[in-house]
């Protein structure tokens, strides 16, 4: 049986690759528990901004645009 050694090596490699893939997926999909804080901002121009857009800081998603409404003097309030 000259294929037994490579078959075992391939099986071990696939098991390790599957475990690492699951670990990366579980780490990236983990929900952060705890309370949240809501913020509002007033913009003179909110062109291109839509509700449900991501809010990012340094490339990391930290929130989501919940609501956009017009307020006094043609400004946009973003929650």
GROMACS .gro file of C-alpha atoms in nm:
model
   79
    1UNK     CA    1   0.000   0.000   0.000
    2UNK     CA    2   0.213   0.283  -0.123
    3UNK     CA    3  -0.072   0.538  -0.113
    4UNK     CA    4  -0.137   0.499   0.259
    5UNK     CA    5   0.123   0.755   0.375
    6UNK     CA    6   0.012   1.034   0.139
    7UNK     CA    7  -0.353   0.956   0.213
    8UNK     CA    8  -0.297   0.996   0.587
    9UNK     CA    9  -0.103   1.319   0.529
   10UNK     CA   10  -0.381   1.455   0.307
   11UNK     CA   11  -0.647   1.361   0.564
   12UNK     CA   12  -0.455   1.534   0.844
   13UNK     CA   13  -0.398   1.841   0.626
   14UNK     CA   14  -0.767   1.865   0.535
   15UNK     CA   15  -0.873   1.826   0.899
   16UNK     CA   16  -0.634   2.103   1.010
   17UNK     CA   17  -0.741   2.329   0.722
   18UNK     CA   18  -1.108   2.274   0.806
   19UNK     CA   19  -1.048   2.347   1.175
   20UNK     CA   20  -0.857   2.667   1.096
   21UNK     CA   21  -1.125   2.781   0.852
   22UNK     CA   22  -1.394   2.727   1.114
   23UNK     CA   23  -1.185   2.912   1.377
   24UNK     CA   24  -1.141   3.216   1.151
   25UNK     CA   25  -1.512   3.216   1.062
   26UNK     CA   26  -1.622   3.185   1.426
   27UNK     CA   27  -1.387   3.465   1.529
   28UNK     CA   28  -1.502   3.706   1.260
   29UNK     CA   29  -1.874   3.637   1.306
   30UNK     CA   30  -1.878   3.664   1.685
   31UNK     CA   31  -2.131   3.913   1.818
   32UNK     CA   32  -2.011   4.160   2.074
   33UNK     CA   33  -2.239   4.147   2.374
   34UNK     CA   34  -2.324   4.445   2.587
   35UNK     CA   35  -2.510   4.770   2.556
   36UNK     CA   36  -2.494   5.009   2.267
   37UNK     CA   37  -2.476   5.384   2.246
   38UNK     CA   38  -2.658   5.589   1.984
   39UNK     CA   39  -2.517   5.906   1.834
   40UNK     CA   40  -2.656   6.176   1.605
   41UNK     CA   41  -2.471   6.409   1.373
   42UNK     CA   42  -2.579   6.710   1.167
   43UNK     CA   43  -2.439   6.737   0.814
   44UNK     CA   44  -2.477   7.015   0.560
   45UNK     CA   45  -2.436   6.757   0.283
   46UNK     CA   46  -2.536   6.392   0.322
   47UNK     CA   47  -2.535   6.311  -0.049
   48UNK     CA   48  -2.476   5.940  -0.108
   49UNK     CA   49  -2.551   5.844   0.251
   50UNK     CA   50  -2.830   5.589   0.297
   51UNK     CA   51  -3.008   5.428   0.587
   52UNK     CA   52  -2.848   5.095   0.683
   53UNK     CA   53  -2.504   5.206   0.558
   54UNK     CA   54  -2.212   5.094   0.773
   55UNK     CA   55  -2.037   5.340   1.003
   56UNK     CA   56  -1.664   5.269   1.009
   57UNK     CA   57  -1.369   5.392   1.212
   58UNK     CA   58  -1.022   5.305   1.082
   59UNK     CA   59  -1.184   5.054   0.848
   60UNK     CA   60  -1.364   4.867   1.127
   61UNK     CA   61  -1.745   4.855   1.130
   62UNK     CA   62  -1.862   5.022   1.449
   63UNK     CA   63  -2.225   5.087   1.369
   64UNK     CA   64  -2.500   5.146   1.118
   65UNK     CA   65  -2.696   5.448   0.995
   66UNK     CA   66  -3.045   5.405   1.138
   67UNK     CA   67  -3.226   5.717   1.016
   68UNK     CA   68  -3.165   6.027   0.804
   69UNK     CA   69  -3.397   6.325   0.832
   70UNK     CA   70  -3.399   6.685   0.719
   71UNK     CA   71  -3.384   6.946   0.993
   72UNK     CA   72  -3.371   7.325   0.997
   73UNK     CA   73  -3.172   7.514   0.732
   74UNK     CA   74  -3.164   7.217   0.493
   75UNK     CA   75  -2.933   7.012   0.707
   76UNK     CA   76  -2.941   6.635   0.748
   77UNK     CA   77  -2.961   6.475   1.091
   78UNK     CA   78  -2.811   6.127   1.084
   79UNK     CA   79  -2.881   5.878   1.363
   0.00000   0.00000   0.00000
